mmCIF file of C-alpha atoms in Angstrom:
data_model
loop_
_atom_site.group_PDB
_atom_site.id
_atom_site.type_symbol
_atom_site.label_atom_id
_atom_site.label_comp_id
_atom_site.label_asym_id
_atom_site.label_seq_id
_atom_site.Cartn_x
_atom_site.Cartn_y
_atom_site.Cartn_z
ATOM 1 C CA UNK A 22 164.899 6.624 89.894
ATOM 2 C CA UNK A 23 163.524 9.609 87.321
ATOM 3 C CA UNK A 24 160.605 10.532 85.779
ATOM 4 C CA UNK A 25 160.099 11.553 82.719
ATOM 5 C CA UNK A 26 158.148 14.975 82.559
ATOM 6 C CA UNK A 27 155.698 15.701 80.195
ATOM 7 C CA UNK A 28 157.084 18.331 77.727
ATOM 8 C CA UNK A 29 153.817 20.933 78.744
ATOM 9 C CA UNK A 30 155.474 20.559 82.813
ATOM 10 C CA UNK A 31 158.950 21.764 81.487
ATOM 11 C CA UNK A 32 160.118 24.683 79.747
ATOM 12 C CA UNK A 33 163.138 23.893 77.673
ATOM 13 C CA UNK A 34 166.252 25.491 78.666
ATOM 14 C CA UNK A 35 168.744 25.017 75.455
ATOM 15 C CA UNK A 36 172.773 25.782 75.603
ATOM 16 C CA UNK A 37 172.953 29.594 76.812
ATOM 17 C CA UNK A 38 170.161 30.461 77.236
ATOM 18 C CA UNK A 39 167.654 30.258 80.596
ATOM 19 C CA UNK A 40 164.133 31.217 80.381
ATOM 20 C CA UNK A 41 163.319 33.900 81.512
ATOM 21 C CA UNK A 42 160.524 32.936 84.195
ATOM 22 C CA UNK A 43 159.355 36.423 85.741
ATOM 23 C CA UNK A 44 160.266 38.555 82.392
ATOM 24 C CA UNK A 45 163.338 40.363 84.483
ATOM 25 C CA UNK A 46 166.228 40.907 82.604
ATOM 26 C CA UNK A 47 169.549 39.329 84.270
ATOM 27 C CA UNK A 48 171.907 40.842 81.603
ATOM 28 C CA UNK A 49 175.216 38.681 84.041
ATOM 29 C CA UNK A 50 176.277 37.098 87.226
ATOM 30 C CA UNK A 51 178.032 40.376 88.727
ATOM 31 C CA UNK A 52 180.219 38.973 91.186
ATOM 32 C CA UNK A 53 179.908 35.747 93.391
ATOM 33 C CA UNK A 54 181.064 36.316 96.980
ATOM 34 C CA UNK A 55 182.792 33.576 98.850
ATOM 35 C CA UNK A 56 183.196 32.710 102.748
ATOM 36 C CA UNK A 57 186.740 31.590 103.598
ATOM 37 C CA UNK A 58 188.394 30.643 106.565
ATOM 38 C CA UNK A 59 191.580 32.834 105.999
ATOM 39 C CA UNK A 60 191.673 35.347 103.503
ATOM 40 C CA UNK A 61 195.166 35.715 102.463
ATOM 41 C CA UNK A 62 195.250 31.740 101.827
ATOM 42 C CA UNK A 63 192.359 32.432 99.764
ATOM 43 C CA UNK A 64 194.001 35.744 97.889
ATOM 44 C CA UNK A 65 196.779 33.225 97.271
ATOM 45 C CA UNK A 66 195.255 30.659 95.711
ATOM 46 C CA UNK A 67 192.786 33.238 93.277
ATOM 47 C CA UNK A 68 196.087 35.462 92.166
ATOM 48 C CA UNK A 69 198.505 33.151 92.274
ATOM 49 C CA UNK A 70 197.127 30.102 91.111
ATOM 50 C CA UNK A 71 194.587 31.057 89.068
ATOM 51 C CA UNK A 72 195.887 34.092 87.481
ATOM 52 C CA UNK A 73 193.442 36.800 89.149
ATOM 53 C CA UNK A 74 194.121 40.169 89.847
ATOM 54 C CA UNK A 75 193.523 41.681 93.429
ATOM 55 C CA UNK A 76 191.337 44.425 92.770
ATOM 56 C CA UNK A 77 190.744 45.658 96.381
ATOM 57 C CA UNK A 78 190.792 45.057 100.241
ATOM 58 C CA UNK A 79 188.407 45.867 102.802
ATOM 59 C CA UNK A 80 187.803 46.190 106.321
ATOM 60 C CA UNK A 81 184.236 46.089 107.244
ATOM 61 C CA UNK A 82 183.231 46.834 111.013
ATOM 62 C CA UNK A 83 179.745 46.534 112.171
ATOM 63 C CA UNK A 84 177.820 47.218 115.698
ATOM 64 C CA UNK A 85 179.462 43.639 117.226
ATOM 65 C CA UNK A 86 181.705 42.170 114.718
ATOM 66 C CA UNK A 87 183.159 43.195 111.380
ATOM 67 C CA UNK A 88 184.944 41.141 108.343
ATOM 68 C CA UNK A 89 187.642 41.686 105.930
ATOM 69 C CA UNK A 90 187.005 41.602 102.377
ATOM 70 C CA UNK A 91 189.381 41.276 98.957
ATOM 71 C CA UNK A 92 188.209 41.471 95.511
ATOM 72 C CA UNK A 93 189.501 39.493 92.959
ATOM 73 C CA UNK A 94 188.627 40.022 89.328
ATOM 74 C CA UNK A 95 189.568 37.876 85.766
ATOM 75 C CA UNK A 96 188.769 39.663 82.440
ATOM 76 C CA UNK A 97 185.197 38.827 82.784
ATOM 77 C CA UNK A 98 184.061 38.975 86.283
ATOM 78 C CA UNK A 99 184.781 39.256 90.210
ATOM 79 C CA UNK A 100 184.764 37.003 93.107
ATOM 80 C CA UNK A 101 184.442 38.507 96.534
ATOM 81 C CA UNK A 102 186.168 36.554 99.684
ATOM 82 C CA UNK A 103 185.288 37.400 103.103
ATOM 83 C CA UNK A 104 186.266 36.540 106.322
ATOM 84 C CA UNK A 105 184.988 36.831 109.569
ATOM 85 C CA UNK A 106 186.880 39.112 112.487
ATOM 86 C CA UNK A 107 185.579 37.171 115.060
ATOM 87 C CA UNK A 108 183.603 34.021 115.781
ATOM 88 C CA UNK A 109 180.310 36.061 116.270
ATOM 89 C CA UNK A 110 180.508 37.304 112.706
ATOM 90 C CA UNK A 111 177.743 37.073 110.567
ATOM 91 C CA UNK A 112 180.209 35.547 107.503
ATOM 92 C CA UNK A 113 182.121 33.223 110.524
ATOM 93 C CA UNK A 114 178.116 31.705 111.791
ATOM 94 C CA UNK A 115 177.634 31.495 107.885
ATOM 95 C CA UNK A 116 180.599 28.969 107.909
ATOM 96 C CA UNK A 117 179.941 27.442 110.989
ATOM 97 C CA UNK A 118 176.676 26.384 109.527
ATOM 98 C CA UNK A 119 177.130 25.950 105.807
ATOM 99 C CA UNK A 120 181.236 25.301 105.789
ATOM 100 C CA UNK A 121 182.988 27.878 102.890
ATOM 101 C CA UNK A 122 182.180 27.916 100.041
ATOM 102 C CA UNK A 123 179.558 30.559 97.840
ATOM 103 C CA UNK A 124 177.723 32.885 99.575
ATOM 104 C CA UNK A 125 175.608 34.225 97.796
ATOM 105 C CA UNK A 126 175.726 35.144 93.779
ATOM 106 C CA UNK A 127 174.844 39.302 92.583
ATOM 107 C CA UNK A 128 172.761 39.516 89.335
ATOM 108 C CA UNK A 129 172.516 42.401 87.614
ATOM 109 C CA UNK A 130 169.532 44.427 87.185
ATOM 110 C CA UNK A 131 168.954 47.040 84.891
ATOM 111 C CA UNK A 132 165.999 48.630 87.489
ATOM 112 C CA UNK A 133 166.449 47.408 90.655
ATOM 113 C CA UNK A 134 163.026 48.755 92.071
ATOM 114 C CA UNK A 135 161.222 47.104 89.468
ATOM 115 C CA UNK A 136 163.267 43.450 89.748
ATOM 116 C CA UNK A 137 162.576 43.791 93.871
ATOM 117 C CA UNK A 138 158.863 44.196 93.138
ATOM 118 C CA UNK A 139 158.386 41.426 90.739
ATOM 119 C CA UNK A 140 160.150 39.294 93.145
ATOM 120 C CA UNK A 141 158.229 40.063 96.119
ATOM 121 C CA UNK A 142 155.300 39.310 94.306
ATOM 122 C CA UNK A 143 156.744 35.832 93.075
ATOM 123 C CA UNK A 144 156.475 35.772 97.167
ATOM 124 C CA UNK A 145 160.400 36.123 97.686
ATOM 125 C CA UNK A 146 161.770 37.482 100.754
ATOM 126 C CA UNK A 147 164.478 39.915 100.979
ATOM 127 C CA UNK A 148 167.298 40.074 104.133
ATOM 128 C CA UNK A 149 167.803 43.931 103.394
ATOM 129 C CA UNK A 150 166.118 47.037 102.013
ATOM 130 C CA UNK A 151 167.290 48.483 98.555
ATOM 131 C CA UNK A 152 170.870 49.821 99.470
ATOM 132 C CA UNK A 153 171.938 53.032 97.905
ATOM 133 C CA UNK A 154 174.635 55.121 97.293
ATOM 134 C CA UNK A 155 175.677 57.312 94.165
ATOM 135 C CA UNK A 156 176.521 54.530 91.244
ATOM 136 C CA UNK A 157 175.214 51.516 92.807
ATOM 137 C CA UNK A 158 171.728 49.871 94.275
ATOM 138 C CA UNK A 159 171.748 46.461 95.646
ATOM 139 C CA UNK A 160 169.340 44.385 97.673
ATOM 140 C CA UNK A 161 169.902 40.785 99.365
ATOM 141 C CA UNK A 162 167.258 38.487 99.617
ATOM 142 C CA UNK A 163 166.779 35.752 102.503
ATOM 143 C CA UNK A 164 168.953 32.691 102.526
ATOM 144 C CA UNK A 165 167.409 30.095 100.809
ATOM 145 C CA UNK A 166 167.037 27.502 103.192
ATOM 146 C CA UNK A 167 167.912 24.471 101.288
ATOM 147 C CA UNK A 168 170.846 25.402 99.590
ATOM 148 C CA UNK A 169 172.241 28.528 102.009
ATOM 149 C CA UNK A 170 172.633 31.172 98.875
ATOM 150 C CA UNK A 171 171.504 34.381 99.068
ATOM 151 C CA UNK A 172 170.835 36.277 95.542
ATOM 152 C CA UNK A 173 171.988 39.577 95.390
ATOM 153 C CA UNK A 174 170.385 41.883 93.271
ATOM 154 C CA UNK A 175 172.603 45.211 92.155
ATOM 155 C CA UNK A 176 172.164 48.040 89.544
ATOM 156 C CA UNK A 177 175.225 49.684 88.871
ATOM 157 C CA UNK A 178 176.030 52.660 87.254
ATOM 158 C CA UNK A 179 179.281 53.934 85.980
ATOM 159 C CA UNK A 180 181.553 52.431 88.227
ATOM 160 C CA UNK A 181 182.548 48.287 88.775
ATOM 161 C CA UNK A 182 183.671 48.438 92.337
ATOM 162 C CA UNK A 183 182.169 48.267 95.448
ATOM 163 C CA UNK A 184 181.300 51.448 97.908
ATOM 164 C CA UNK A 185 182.280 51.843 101.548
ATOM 165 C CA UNK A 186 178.732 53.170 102.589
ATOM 166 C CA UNK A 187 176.727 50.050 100.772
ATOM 167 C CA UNK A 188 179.111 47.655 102.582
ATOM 168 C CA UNK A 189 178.728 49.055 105.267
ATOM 169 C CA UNK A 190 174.989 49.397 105.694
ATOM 170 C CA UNK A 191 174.893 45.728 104.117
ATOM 171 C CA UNK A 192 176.743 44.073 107.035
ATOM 172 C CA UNK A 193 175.007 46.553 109.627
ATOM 173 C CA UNK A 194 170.943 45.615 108.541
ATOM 174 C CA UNK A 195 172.262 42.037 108.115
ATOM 175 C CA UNK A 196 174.140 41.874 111.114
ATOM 176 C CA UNK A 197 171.166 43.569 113.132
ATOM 177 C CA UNK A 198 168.236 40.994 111.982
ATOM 178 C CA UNK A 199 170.993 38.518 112.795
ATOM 179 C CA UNK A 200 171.284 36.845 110.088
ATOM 180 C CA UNK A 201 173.709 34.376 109.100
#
């Protein structure tokens, strides 16, 4: 069954365009980052299939588990796939408990301070801190609980890849508050 809304309960989204609820700019999806259960069948079907291009690999090891990493890119954006080392892994639990599939989805933010602070105040969590390093900011917020995606918000500046450091400290203060 459906219900008809009144049009005063509804604000109209038309083709292209979403409104913009919390007056943040999202200027485009950044990257989507998925959870597979073996990476190189995963790099196969992206580059070979689909016609990607493997833009990187990387091996990420925390405090009690680590994951491996490859990013694929078409002419308009990137996917990230991840896999769990070991069954402990935060990205292996994430499958475990959600099967593969999107992890989370990285907007981009042309102040990241400012989009983290209208957010909290909208009353939404956030998983991480703001992550720094010298062209890129990113923060994670929690997983939302009925669908299991985590938003990503990240400010870049003149570069398109990823850095070691804000990998790094991603999978550490995620790993440490243990979550999946």
């Amino acid at each position: 069954m459906t219900e008809l809304l009144e049009r005063d309960a509804v604000e109209t989204v038309t083709a292209g365009k979403i409104p913009n609820l919390f007056k943040l700019e999202y200027s485009r999806i950044d990257h989507i980052a998925v959870a597979v259960k073996d990476l190189n069948s995963a790099k196969e079907f992206y580059c070979n299939i689909l016609g990607f291009e493997l833009k990187e690999e990387r091996l990420t090891q925390g405090e009690r588990s680590g994951m491996i990493s490859a990013v694929v890119s078409s002419q308009s954006f990137d996917i990230v796939l991840i896999q769990g080392l070991e069954p402990e892994s935060q990205v292996s639990r994430y499958i475990d408990k959600y099967g593969p599939g999107v992890q989370h989805v990285a907007l981009h933010v042309d102040c990241i301070e400012e989009a983290v602070a209208e957010l909290s105040k909208k009353g939404l969590e956030f998983a991480t801190s703001i992550l720094s390093d010298t062209s890129l900011k990113q923060a994670f917020t929690r997983r939302d609980p009925n669908s299991g995606m985590m938003i990503e918000l990240i400010q870049r500046g003149e570069g398109k890849g990823f850095s070691d450091k804000n990998v790094s400290n991603l999978f550490n203060q995620l790993e440490s508050a243990d979550l999946v």
